[in-house]
mmCIF file with all atom_site columns, C-alpha atoms in Angstrom:
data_model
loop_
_atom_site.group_PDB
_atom_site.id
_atom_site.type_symbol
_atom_site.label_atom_id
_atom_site.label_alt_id
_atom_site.label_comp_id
_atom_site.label_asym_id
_atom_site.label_entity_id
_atom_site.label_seq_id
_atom_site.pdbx_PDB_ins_code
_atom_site.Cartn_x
_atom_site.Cartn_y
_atom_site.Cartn_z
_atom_site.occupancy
_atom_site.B_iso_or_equiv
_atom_site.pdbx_formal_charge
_atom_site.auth_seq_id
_atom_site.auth_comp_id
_atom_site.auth_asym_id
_atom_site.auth_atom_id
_atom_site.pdbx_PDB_model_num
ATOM 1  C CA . UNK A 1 1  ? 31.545 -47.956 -24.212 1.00 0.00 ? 597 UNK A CA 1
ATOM 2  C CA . UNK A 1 2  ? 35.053 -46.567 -24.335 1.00 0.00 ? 598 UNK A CA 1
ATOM 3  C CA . UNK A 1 3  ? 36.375 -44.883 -26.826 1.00 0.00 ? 599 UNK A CA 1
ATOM 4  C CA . UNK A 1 4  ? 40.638 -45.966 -26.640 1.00 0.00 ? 600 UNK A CA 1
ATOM 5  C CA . UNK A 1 5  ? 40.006 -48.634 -28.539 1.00 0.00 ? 601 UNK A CA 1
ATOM 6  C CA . UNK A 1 6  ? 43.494 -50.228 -30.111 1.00 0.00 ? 602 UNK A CA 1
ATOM 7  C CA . UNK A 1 7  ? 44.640 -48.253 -33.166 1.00 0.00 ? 603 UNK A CA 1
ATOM 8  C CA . UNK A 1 8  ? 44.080 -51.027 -35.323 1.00 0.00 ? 604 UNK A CA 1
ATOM 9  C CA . UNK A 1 9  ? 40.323 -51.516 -34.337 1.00 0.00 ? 605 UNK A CA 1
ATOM 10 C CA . UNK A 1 10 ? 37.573 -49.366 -35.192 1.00 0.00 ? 606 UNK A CA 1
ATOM 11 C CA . UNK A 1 11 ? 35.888 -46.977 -33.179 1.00 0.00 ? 607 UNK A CA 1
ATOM 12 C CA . UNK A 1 12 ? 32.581 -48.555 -31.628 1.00 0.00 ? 608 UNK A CA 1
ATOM 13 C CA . UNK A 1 13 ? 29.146 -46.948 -33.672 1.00 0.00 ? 609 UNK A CA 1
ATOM 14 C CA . UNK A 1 14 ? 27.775 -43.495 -32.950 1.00 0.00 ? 610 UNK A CA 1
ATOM 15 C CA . UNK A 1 15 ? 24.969 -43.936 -30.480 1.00 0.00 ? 611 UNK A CA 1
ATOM 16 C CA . UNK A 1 16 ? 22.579 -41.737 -32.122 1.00 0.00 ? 612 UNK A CA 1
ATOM 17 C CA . UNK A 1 17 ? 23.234 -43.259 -35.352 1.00 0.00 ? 613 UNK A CA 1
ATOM 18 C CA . UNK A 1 18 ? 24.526 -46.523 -35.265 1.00 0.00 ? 614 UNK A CA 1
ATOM 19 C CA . UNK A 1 19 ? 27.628 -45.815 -38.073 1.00 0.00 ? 615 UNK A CA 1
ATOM 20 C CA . UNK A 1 20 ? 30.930 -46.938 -37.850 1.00 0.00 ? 616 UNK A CA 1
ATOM 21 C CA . UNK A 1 21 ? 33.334 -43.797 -38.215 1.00 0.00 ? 617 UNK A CA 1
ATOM 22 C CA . UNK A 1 22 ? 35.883 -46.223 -40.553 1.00 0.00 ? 618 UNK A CA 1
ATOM 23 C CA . UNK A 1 23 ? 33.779 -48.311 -42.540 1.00 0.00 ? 619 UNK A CA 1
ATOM 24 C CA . UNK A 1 24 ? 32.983 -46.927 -45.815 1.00 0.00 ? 620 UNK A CA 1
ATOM 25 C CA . UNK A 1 25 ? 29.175 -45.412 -45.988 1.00 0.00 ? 621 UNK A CA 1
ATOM 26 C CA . UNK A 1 26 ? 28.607 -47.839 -48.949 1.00 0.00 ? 622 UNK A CA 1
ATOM 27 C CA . UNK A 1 27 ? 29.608 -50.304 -47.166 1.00 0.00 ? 623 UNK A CA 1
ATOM 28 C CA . UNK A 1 28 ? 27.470 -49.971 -43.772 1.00 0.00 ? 624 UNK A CA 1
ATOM 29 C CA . UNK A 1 29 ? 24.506 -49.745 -46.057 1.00 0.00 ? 625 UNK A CA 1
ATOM 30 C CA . UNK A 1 30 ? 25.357 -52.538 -48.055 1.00 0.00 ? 626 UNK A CA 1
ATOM 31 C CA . UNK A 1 31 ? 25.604 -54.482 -44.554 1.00 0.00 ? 627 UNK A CA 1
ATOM 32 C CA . UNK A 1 32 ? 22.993 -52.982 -43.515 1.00 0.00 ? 628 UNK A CA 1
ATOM 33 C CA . UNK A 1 33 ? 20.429 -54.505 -45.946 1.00 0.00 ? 629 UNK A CA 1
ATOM 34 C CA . UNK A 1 34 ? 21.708 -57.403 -45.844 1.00 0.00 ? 630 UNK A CA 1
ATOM 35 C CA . UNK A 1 35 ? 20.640 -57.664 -42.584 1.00 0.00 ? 631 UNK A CA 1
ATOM 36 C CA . UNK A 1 36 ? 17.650 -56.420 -42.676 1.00 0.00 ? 632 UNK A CA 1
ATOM 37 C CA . UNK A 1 37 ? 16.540 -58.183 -45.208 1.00 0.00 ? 633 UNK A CA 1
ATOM 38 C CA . UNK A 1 38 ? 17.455 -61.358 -43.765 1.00 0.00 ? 634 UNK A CA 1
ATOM 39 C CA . UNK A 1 39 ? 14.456 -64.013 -43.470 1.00 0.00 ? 635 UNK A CA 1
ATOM 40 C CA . UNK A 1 40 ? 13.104 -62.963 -38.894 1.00 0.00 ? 636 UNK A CA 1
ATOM 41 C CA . UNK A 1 41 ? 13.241 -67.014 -38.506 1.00 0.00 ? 637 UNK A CA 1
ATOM 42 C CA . UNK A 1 42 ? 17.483 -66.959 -39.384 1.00 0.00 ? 638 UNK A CA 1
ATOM 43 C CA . UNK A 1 43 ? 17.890 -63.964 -36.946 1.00 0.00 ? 639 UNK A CA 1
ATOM 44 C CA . UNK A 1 44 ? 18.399 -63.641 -33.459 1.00 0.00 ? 640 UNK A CA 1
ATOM 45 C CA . UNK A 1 45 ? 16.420 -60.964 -31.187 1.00 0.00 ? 641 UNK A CA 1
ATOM 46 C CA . UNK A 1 46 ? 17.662 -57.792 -31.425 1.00 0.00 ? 642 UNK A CA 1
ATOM 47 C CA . UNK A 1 47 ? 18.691 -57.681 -27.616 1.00 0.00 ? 643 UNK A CA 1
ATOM 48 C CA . UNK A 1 48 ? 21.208 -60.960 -28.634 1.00 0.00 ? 644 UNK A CA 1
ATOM 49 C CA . UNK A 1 49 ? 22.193 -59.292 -31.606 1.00 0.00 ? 645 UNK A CA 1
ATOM 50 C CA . UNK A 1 50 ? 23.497 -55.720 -29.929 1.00 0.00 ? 646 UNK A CA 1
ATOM 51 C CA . UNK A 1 51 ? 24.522 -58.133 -27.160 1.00 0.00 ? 647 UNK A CA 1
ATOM 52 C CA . UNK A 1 52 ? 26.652 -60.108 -29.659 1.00 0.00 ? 648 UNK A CA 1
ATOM 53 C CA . UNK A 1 53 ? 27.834 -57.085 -31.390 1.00 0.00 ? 649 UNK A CA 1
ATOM 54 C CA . UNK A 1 54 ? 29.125 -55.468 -28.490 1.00 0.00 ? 650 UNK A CA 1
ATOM 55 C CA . UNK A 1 55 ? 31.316 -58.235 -27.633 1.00 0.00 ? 651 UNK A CA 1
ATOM 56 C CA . UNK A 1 56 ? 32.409 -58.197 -31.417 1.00 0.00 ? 652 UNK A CA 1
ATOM 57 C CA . UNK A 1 57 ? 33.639 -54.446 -31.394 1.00 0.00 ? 653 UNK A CA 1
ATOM 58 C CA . UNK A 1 58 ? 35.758 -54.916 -28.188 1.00 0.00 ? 654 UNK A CA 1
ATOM 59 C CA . UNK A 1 59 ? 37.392 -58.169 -29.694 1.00 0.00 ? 655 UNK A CA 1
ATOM 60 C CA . UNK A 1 60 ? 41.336 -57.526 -30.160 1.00 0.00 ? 656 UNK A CA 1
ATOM 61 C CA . UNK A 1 61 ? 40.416 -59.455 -33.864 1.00 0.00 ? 657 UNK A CA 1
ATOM 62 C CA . UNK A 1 62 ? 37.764 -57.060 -34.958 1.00 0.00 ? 658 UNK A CA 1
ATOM 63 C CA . UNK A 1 63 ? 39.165 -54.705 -37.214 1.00 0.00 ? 659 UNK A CA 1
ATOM 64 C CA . UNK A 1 64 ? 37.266 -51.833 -39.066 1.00 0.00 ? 660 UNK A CA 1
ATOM 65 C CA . UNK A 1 65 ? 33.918 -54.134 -38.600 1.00 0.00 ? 661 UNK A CA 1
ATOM 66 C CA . UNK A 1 66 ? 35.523 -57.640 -39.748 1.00 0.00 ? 662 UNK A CA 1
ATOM 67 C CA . UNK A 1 67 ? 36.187 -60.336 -38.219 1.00 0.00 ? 663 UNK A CA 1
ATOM 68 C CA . UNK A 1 68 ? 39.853 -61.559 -38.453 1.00 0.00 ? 664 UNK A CA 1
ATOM 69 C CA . UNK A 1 69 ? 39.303 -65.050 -37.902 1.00 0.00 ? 665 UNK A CA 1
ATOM 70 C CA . UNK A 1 70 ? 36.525 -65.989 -40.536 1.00 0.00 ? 666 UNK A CA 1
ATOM 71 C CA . UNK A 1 71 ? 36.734 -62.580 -42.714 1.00 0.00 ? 667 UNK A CA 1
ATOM 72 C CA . UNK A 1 72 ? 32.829 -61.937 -41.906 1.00 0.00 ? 668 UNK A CA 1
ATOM 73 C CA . UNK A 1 73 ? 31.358 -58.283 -41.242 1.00 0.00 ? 669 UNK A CA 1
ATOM 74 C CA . UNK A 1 74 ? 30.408 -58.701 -37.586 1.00 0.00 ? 670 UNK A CA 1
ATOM 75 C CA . UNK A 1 75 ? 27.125 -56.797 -38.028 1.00 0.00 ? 671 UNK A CA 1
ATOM 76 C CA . UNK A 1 76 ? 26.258 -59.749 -40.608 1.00 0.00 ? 672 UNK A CA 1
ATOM 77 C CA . UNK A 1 77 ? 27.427 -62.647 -38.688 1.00 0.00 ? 673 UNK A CA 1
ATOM 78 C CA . UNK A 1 78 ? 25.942 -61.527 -35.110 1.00 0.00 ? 674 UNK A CA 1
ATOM 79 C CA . UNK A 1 79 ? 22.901 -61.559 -36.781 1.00 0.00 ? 675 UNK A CA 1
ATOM 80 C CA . UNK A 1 80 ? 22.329 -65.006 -37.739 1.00 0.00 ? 676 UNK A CA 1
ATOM 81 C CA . UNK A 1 81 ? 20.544 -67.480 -35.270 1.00 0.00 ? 677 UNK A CA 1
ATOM 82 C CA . UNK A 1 82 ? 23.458 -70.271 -36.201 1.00 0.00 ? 678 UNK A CA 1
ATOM 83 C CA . UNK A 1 83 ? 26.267 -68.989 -36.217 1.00 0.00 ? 679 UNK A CA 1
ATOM 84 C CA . UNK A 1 84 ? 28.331 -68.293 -33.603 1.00 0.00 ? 680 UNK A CA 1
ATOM 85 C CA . UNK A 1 85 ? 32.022 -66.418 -32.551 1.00 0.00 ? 681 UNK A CA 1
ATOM 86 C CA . UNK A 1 86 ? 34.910 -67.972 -34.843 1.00 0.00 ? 682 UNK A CA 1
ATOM 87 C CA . UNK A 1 87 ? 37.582 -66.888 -32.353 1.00 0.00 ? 683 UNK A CA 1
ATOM 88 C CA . UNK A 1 88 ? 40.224 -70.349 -31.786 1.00 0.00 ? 684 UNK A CA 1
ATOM 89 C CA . UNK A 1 89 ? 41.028 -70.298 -28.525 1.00 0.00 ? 685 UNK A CA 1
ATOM 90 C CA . UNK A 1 90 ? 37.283 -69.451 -27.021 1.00 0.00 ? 686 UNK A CA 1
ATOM 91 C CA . UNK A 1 91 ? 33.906 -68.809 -28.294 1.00 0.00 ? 687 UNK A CA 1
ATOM 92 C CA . UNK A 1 92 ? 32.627 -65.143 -27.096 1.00 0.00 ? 688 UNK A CA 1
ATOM 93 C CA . UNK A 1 93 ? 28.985 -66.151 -28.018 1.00 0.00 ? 689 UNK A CA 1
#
């Protein structure tokens, strides 16, 4: 993935580590958890989720890991079997 991402967007995750350079450590843990410890049956497969994610990092609403439209960490919302991209004009996934 590229790395001239808009200004105002964050940089996508280290691909050793999975971090985001410009969200708070406490935060990516926080999210983190939360994920993982979300019930497998309310998640989708982690192919669907990086695939989801991916899309969500290249967004031009994405900014430092949230989601402009609905205010939701990406991470957190890619994750979850029913829901789905919030953007207005068209969904992404």
């Amino acid at each position: 993935m590229s790395n001239h991402l808009r200004d105002n967007t964050m940089r996508p995750p280290c691909a050793t580590c999975g971090k985001y350079e410009d969200m708070g450590e406490e935060i990516q843990k926080h999210v983190s958890r939360y994920v993982e410890s979300m019930n497998p049956e309310d998640k989708v497969s982690s192919s669907e989720y990086e695939r989801r994610v991916q899309i969500c990092l290249l967004c031009e609403a994405q900014i430092q890991g949230m989601c402009q439209y609905c205010g939701c960490f990406v991470c957190a919302r890619a994750a979850k079997n029913i829901m789905n991209c919030p953007h207005p004009e068209k969904r992404k996934w």
